């Protein structure tokens, strides 16, 4: 299903709003129509099926109003937990999916930077992230918050679990970010696949997104945030500059 652009609200003037809960609560207070950022399920289906099977325990972080989980459910992926930072949205989704779905298809109000009160270690075989890391990186304290998010994703994944990231970031910069900001928790491997923005392809033919497939190392030690080393600071400052350069493109895609 392709969702039309007019189903989105006007974008914020500054992309940093994407990292603020106030923006998302206000957005979903008035607009809960389905919208898929970057790609819908058809656009990533072939990649998803390579790495997860129908019995996989899936965590969809920053689920938003996307139809991704619903479409996966009807394809046989019954064990999906969807979390989002917006309480307004989660209340709406709980009501929307209250009938006709098994109790393994869940919605939880949750902060991906701290999921300890929600999920135990090794709870999921796959984490799907479609734009959530991008959103975290748009906000204040992006370095600390992206570290916390990656730490939590590593914690809730099983030893052979897969973290699947859909992002607009450049491949080299994203790899640096993931390697340097995970404090040794990455990586068994990182694989990149480049796709077009499917519903905007005719207009934004030069803009691509990445599908990043990641597994974490086997060590499962809880890690607290510590100041990043100088090399990591340099890397993440470079990435912040990339975000600023791409800010116009982000706003155009949401208009």
mmCIF file of C-alpha atoms in Angstrom:
data_model
loop_
_atom_site.group_PDB
_atom_site.id
_atom_site.type_symbol
_atom_site.label_atom_id
_atom_site.label_comp_id
_atom_site.label_asym_id
_atom_site.label_seq_id
_atom_site.Cartn_x
_atom_site.Cartn_y
_atom_site.Cartn_z
ATOM 1 C CA UNK A 1 0.000 0.000 0.000
ATOM 2 C CA UNK A 2 1.404 3.410 -0.969
ATOM 3 C CA UNK A 3 0.412 6.192 1.413
ATOM 4 C CA UNK A 4 -0.103 9.607 -0.145
ATOM 5 C CA UNK A 5 2.073 12.539 0.898
ATOM 6 C CA UNK A 6 -0.922 14.609 2.047
ATOM 7 C CA UNK A 7 -1.463 12.203 4.918
ATOM 8 C CA UNK A 8 1.467 13.811 6.688
ATOM 9 C CA UNK A 9 1.283 16.987 8.718
ATOM 10 C CA UNK A 10 3.482 19.889 7.729
ATOM 11 C CA UNK A 11 7.089 19.153 8.715
ATOM 12 C CA UNK A 12 8.785 21.147 11.468
ATOM 13 C CA UNK A 13 10.996 24.021 10.400
ATOM 14 C CA UNK A 14 13.962 22.382 12.091
ATOM 15 C CA UNK A 15 14.656 18.657 11.843
ATOM 16 C CA UNK A 16 15.710 18.641 15.516
ATOM 17 C CA UNK A 17 11.975 18.467 16.317
ATOM 18 C CA UNK A 18 12.052 14.835 15.234
ATOM 19 C CA UNK A 19 13.999 14.077 18.400
ATOM 20 C CA UNK A 20 11.442 15.675 20.727
ATOM 21 C CA UNK A 21 8.548 13.850 22.342
ATOM 22 C CA UNK A 22 6.460 17.040 22.260
ATOM 23 C CA UNK A 23 6.500 17.041 18.463
ATOM 24 C CA UNK A 24 5.388 13.416 18.193
ATOM 25 C CA UNK A 25 2.660 13.723 20.815
ATOM 26 C CA UNK A 26 1.243 16.782 19.068
ATOM 27 C CA UNK A 27 1.495 15.111 15.672
ATOM 28 C CA UNK A 28 -0.282 11.929 16.747
ATOM 29 C CA UNK A 29 -2.905 13.812 18.713
ATOM 30 C CA UNK A 30 -4.367 15.033 15.424
ATOM 31 C CA UNK A 31 -3.010 12.653 12.784
ATOM 32 C CA UNK A 32 -2.865 8.891 13.232
ATOM 33 C CA UNK A 33 -3.413 7.996 9.592
ATOM 34 C CA UNK A 34 -1.052 5.239 8.407
ATOM 35 C CA UNK A 35 2.225 6.453 6.972
ATOM 36 C CA UNK A 36 5.380 4.527 6.139
ATOM 37 C CA UNK A 37 8.664 6.397 6.302
ATOM 38 C CA UNK A 38 11.240 5.563 3.611
ATOM 39 C CA UNK A 39 9.764 2.217 2.513
ATOM 40 C CA UNK A 40 6.623 0.174 3.005
ATOM 41 C CA UNK A 41 6.665 -3.571 3.608
ATOM 42 C CA UNK A 42 6.736 -4.453 -0.080
ATOM 43 C CA UNK A 43 9.920 -2.418 -0.422
ATOM 44 C CA UNK A 44 11.822 -4.327 2.273
ATOM 45 C CA UNK A 45 10.055 -7.692 2.184
ATOM 46 C CA UNK A 46 12.745 -9.524 0.226
ATOM 47 C CA UNK A 47 15.391 -8.397 2.713
ATOM 48 C CA UNK A 48 13.329 -9.190 5.811
ATOM 49 C CA UNK A 49 12.618 -12.729 4.657
ATOM 50 C CA UNK A 50 16.343 -13.398 4.264
ATOM 51 C CA UNK A 51 17.033 -12.856 7.944
ATOM 52 C CA UNK A 52 13.930 -13.760 9.940
ATOM 53 C CA UNK A 53 11.365 -16.544 9.832
ATOM 54 C CA UNK A 54 7.715 -16.718 10.810
ATOM 55 C CA UNK A 55 8.466 -17.831 14.397
ATOM 56 C CA UNK A 56 10.917 -14.987 15.050
ATOM 57 C CA UNK A 57 10.257 -12.773 18.064
ATOM 58 C CA UNK A 58 10.294 -9.288 16.568
ATOM 59 C CA UNK A 59 10.607 -5.886 18.248
ATOM 60 C CA UNK A 60 9.610 -2.929 16.064
ATOM 61 C CA UNK A 61 11.152 0.164 17.662
ATOM 62 C CA UNK A 62 9.556 3.527 16.931
ATOM 63 C CA UNK A 63 6.697 1.818 15.117
ATOM 64 C CA UNK A 64 4.839 5.057 14.400
ATOM 65 C CA UNK A 65 1.684 4.780 12.312
ATOM 66 C CA UNK A 66 3.382 2.501 9.787
ATOM 67 C CA UNK A 67 1.541 -0.483 8.342
ATOM 68 C CA UNK A 68 4.746 -2.523 8.294
ATOM 69 C CA UNK A 69 3.874 -4.716 11.293
ATOM 70 C CA UNK A 70 0.286 -5.230 10.170
ATOM 71 C CA UNK A 71 1.393 -6.356 6.721
ATOM 72 C CA UNK A 72 4.030 -8.637 8.245
ATOM 73 C CA UNK A 73 1.385 -10.103 10.567
ATOM 74 C CA UNK A 74 -0.848 -11.053 7.668
ATOM 75 C CA UNK A 75 2.158 -12.691 6.007
ATOM 76 C CA UNK A 76 2.538 -14.979 9.031
ATOM 77 C CA UNK A 77 4.830 -13.051 11.388
ATOM 78 C CA UNK A 78 2.579 -13.298 14.449
ATOM 79 C CA UNK A 79 5.032 -12.499 17.246
ATOM 80 C CA UNK A 80 5.587 -8.755 16.891
ATOM 81 C CA UNK A 81 5.943 -6.240 19.707
ATOM 82 C CA UNK A 82 5.620 -2.613 18.581
ATOM 83 C CA UNK A 83 6.921 0.222 20.741
ATOM 84 C CA UNK A 84 6.768 3.972 20.364
ATOM 85 C CA UNK A 85 7.658 7.063 22.390
ATOM 86 C CA UNK A 86 4.241 8.663 21.793
ATOM 87 C CA UNK A 87 1.605 7.641 24.307
ATOM 88 C CA UNK A 88 -1.113 9.237 22.145
ATOM 89 C CA UNK A 89 -0.157 6.998 19.251
ATOM 90 C CA UNK A 90 0.070 3.799 21.301
ATOM 91 C CA UNK A 91 -3.396 4.358 22.762
ATOM 92 C CA UNK A 92 -4.757 4.726 19.240
ATOM 93 C CA UNK A 93 -2.955 1.619 17.970
ATOM 94 C CA UNK A 94 -4.112 -0.526 20.893
ATOM 95 C CA UNK A 95 -7.685 0.422 20.013
ATOM 96 C CA UNK A 96 -7.164 -0.045 16.268
ATOM 97 C CA UNK A 97 -5.810 -3.573 16.699
ATOM 98 C CA UNK A 98 -8.021 -4.671 19.583
ATOM 99 C CA UNK A 99 -9.897 -7.218 17.461
ATOM 100 C CA UNK A 100 -8.807 -9.812 14.943
ATOM 101 C CA UNK A 101 -5.193 -10.127 16.081
ATOM 102 C CA UNK A 102 -3.497 -12.656 18.343
ATOM 103 C CA UNK A 103 -2.182 -11.515 21.726
ATOM 104 C CA UNK A 104 1.386 -11.889 20.439
ATOM 105 C CA UNK A 105 0.798 -8.773 18.310
ATOM 106 C CA UNK A 106 1.424 -6.088 20.928
ATOM 107 C CA UNK A 107 1.815 -2.339 21.360
ATOM 108 C CA UNK A 108 3.765 -0.773 24.226
ATOM 109 C CA UNK A 109 4.512 2.807 25.216
ATOM 110 C CA UNK A 110 8.271 2.741 25.588
ATOM 111 C CA UNK A 111 11.460 4.807 25.426
ATOM 112 C CA UNK A 112 13.994 2.883 23.337
ATOM 113 C CA UNK A 113 16.815 4.402 25.387
ATOM 114 C CA UNK A 114 15.598 2.553 28.468
ATOM 115 C CA UNK A 115 13.540 -0.602 27.993
ATOM 116 C CA UNK A 116 14.638 -2.383 31.172
ATOM 117 C CA UNK A 117 11.237 -2.007 32.782
ATOM 118 C CA UNK A 118 9.568 -3.544 29.727
ATOM 119 C CA UNK A 119 11.785 -6.277 28.336
ATOM 120 C CA UNK A 120 14.290 -8.710 29.820
ATOM 121 C CA UNK A 121 17.684 -9.499 28.320
ATOM 122 C CA UNK A 122 17.605 -11.681 25.189
ATOM 123 C CA UNK A 123 13.856 -11.165 24.664
ATOM 124 C CA UNK A 124 13.893 -10.793 20.872
ATOM 125 C CA UNK A 125 15.426 -12.437 17.835
ATOM 126 C CA UNK A 126 15.084 -9.378 15.620
ATOM 127 C CA UNK A 127 14.798 -5.615 16.121
ATOM 128 C CA UNK A 128 13.431 -3.587 13.212
ATOM 129 C CA UNK A 129 14.245 0.123 13.162
ATOM 130 C CA UNK A 130 12.703 2.121 10.318
ATOM 131 C CA UNK A 131 13.840 5.701 10.858
ATOM 132 C CA UNK A 132 14.026 5.629 14.663
ATOM 133 C CA UNK A 133 17.800 5.934 14.941
ATOM 134 C CA UNK A 134 17.573 8.806 12.447
ATOM 135 C CA UNK A 135 14.994 10.492 14.665
ATOM 136 C CA UNK A 136 17.138 10.080 17.781
ATOM 137 C CA UNK A 137 20.086 11.605 15.947
ATOM 138 C CA UNK A 138 17.985 14.669 15.080
ATOM 139 C CA UNK A 139 17.408 15.492 18.744
ATOM 140 C CA UNK A 140 19.448 17.017 21.535
ATOM 141 C CA UNK A 141 22.229 14.934 23.113
ATOM 142 C CA UNK A 142 22.207 12.734 20.017
ATOM 143 C CA UNK A 143 25.506 11.052 20.862
ATOM 144 C CA UNK A 144 24.425 10.003 24.337
ATOM 145 C CA UNK A 145 20.944 9.011 23.243
ATOM 146 C CA UNK A 146 22.077 6.948 20.260
ATOM 147 C CA UNK A 147 24.514 5.151 22.559
ATOM 148 C CA UNK A 148 21.732 4.365 25.028
ATOM 149 C CA UNK A 149 19.461 3.158 22.255
ATOM 150 C CA UNK A 150 22.086 0.841 20.765
ATOM 151 C CA UNK A 151 22.931 -0.460 24.237
ATOM 152 C CA UNK A 152 19.321 -1.381 24.863
ATOM 153 C CA UNK A 153 18.876 -2.998 21.472
ATOM 154 C CA UNK A 154 21.964 -5.097 22.091
ATOM 155 C CA UNK A 155 20.629 -6.089 25.517
ATOM 156 C CA UNK A 156 17.183 -7.257 24.375
ATOM 157 C CA UNK A 157 18.501 -9.186 21.357
ATOM 158 C CA UNK A 158 19.443 -12.848 21.590
ATOM 159 C CA UNK A 159 23.018 -13.912 20.854
ATOM 160 C CA UNK A 160 22.312 -14.487 17.184
ATOM 161 C CA UNK A 161 19.710 -11.733 16.968
ATOM 162 C CA UNK A 162 19.554 -9.318 14.057
ATOM 163 C CA UNK A 163 19.206 -5.530 14.208
ATOM 164 C CA UNK A 164 17.700 -4.280 10.930
ATOM 165 C CA UNK A 165 18.086 -0.525 10.377
ATOM 166 C CA UNK A 166 16.358 1.436 7.619
ATOM 167 C CA UNK A 167 18.048 4.838 7.355
ATOM 168 C CA UNK A 168 18.660 7.740 4.979
ATOM 169 C CA UNK A 169 22.240 8.157 6.258
ATOM 170 C CA UNK A 170 25.296 7.713 4.061
ATOM 171 C CA UNK A 171 26.741 4.211 4.260
ATOM 172 C CA UNK A 172 30.219 5.231 5.443
ATOM 173 C CA UNK A 173 28.936 7.651 8.060
ATOM 174 C CA UNK A 174 26.333 5.220 9.360
ATOM 175 C CA UNK A 175 28.905 2.463 9.681
ATOM 176 C CA UNK A 176 31.229 4.783 11.602
ATOM 177 C CA UNK A 177 28.379 5.823 13.848
ATOM 178 C CA UNK A 178 27.329 2.263 14.612
ATOM 179 C CA UNK A 179 30.850 0.992 15.169
ATOM 180 C CA UNK A 180 32.085 3.917 17.254
ATOM 181 C CA UNK A 181 28.936 4.609 19.228
ATOM 182 C CA UNK A 182 28.215 1.055 20.338
ATOM 183 C CA UNK A 183 31.277 0.858 22.603
ATOM 184 C CA UNK A 184 32.354 -2.571 21.426
ATOM 185 C CA UNK A 185 28.888 -4.155 21.315
ATOM 186 C CA UNK A 186 29.014 -4.351 17.518
ATOM 187 C CA UNK A 187 29.607 -6.333 15.436
ATOM 188 C CA UNK A 188 29.441 -9.823 14.138
ATOM 189 C CA UNK A 189 28.875 -8.334 10.713
ATOM 190 C CA UNK A 190 27.409 -5.307 9.002
ATOM 191 C CA UNK A 191 25.783 -5.577 5.588
ATOM 192 C CA UNK A 192 24.409 -2.657 3.586
ATOM 193 C CA UNK A 193 21.714 -2.731 0.917
ATOM 194 C CA UNK A 194 20.773 0.427 -0.977
ATOM 195 C CA UNK A 195 17.161 1.115 -1.998
ATOM 196 C CA UNK A 196 15.196 4.027 -3.365
ATOM 197 C CA UNK A 197 12.505 5.860 -1.426
ATOM 198 C CA UNK A 198 9.697 3.901 -3.068
ATOM 199 C CA UNK A 199 6.771 6.310 -2.816
ATOM 200 C CA UNK A 200 8.908 9.310 -3.760
ATOM 201 C CA UNK A 201 11.032 7.700 -6.442
ATOM 202 C CA UNK A 202 9.773 9.810 -9.361
ATOM 203 C CA UNK A 203 10.421 13.090 -7.582
ATOM 204 C CA UNK A 204 13.532 12.293 -5.554
ATOM 205 C CA UNK A 205 15.288 9.935 -7.933
ATOM 206 C CA UNK A 206 18.747 10.696 -6.541
ATOM 207 C CA UNK A 207 17.938 10.056 -2.882
ATOM 208 C CA UNK A 208 18.604 6.601 -1.526
ATOM 209 C CA UNK A 209 18.137 4.824 1.764
ATOM 210 C CA UNK A 210 20.132 2.021 3.327
ATOM 211 C CA UNK A 211 19.027 -1.236 4.843
ATOM 212 C CA UNK A 212 21.662 -2.186 7.420
ATOM 213 C CA UNK A 213 21.758 -5.715 8.789
ATOM 214 C CA UNK A 214 23.669 -6.043 12.061
ATOM 215 C CA UNK A 215 24.330 -8.674 14.669
ATOM 216 C CA UNK A 216 25.976 -7.878 17.972
ATOM 217 C CA UNK A 217 28.876 -9.699 19.598
ATOM 218 C CA UNK A 218 28.053 -12.500 21.980
ATOM 219 C CA UNK A 219 29.107 -10.743 25.206
ATOM 220 C CA UNK A 220 26.023 -9.558 27.071
ATOM 221 C CA UNK A 221 27.291 -7.149 29.670
ATOM 222 C CA UNK A 222 25.102 -4.263 30.762
ATOM 223 C CA UNK A 223 26.856 -1.040 29.890
ATOM 224 C CA UNK A 224 26.409 2.401 31.381
ATOM 225 C CA UNK A 225 26.994 5.530 29.349
ATOM 226 C CA UNK A 226 30.508 6.925 29.584
ATOM 227 C CA UNK A 227 32.052 9.900 27.765
ATOM 228 C CA UNK A 228 33.050 9.022 24.222
ATOM 229 C CA UNK A 229 36.684 8.939 23.229
ATOM 230 C CA UNK A 230 38.081 11.788 21.150
ATOM 231 C CA UNK A 231 37.971 9.750 17.933
ATOM 232 C CA UNK A 232 34.316 8.974 18.548
ATOM 233 C CA UNK A 233 33.537 12.637 19.182
ATOM 234 C CA UNK A 234 35.145 13.570 15.858
ATOM 235 C CA UNK A 235 33.216 10.867 14.018
ATOM 236 C CA UNK A 236 29.881 11.899 15.475
ATOM 237 C CA UNK A 237 30.515 15.597 14.854
ATOM 238 C CA UNK A 238 31.080 14.678 11.217
ATOM 239 C CA UNK A 239 27.781 12.814 11.216
ATOM 240 C CA UNK A 240 25.989 15.800 12.767
ATOM 241 C CA UNK A 241 27.230 17.859 9.819
ATOM 242 C CA UNK A 242 25.796 15.279 7.420
ATOM 243 C CA UNK A 243 22.451 15.604 9.175
ATOM 244 C CA UNK A 244 22.511 19.371 8.684
ATOM 245 C CA UNK A 245 23.347 18.997 4.997
ATOM 246 C CA UNK A 246 20.471 16.548 4.540
ATOM 247 C CA UNK A 247 17.994 18.593 6.556
ATOM 248 C CA UNK A 248 16.396 20.153 3.462
ATOM 249 C CA UNK A 249 15.911 16.734 1.884
ATOM 250 C CA UNK A 250 14.230 15.414 5.021
ATOM 251 C CA UNK A 251 11.783 18.300 5.088
ATOM 252 C CA UNK A 252 10.999 17.924 1.373
ATOM 253 C CA UNK A 253 10.212 14.251 1.812
ATOM 254 C CA UNK A 254 7.735 15.028 4.556
ATOM 255 C CA UNK A 255 5.947 17.875 2.794
#
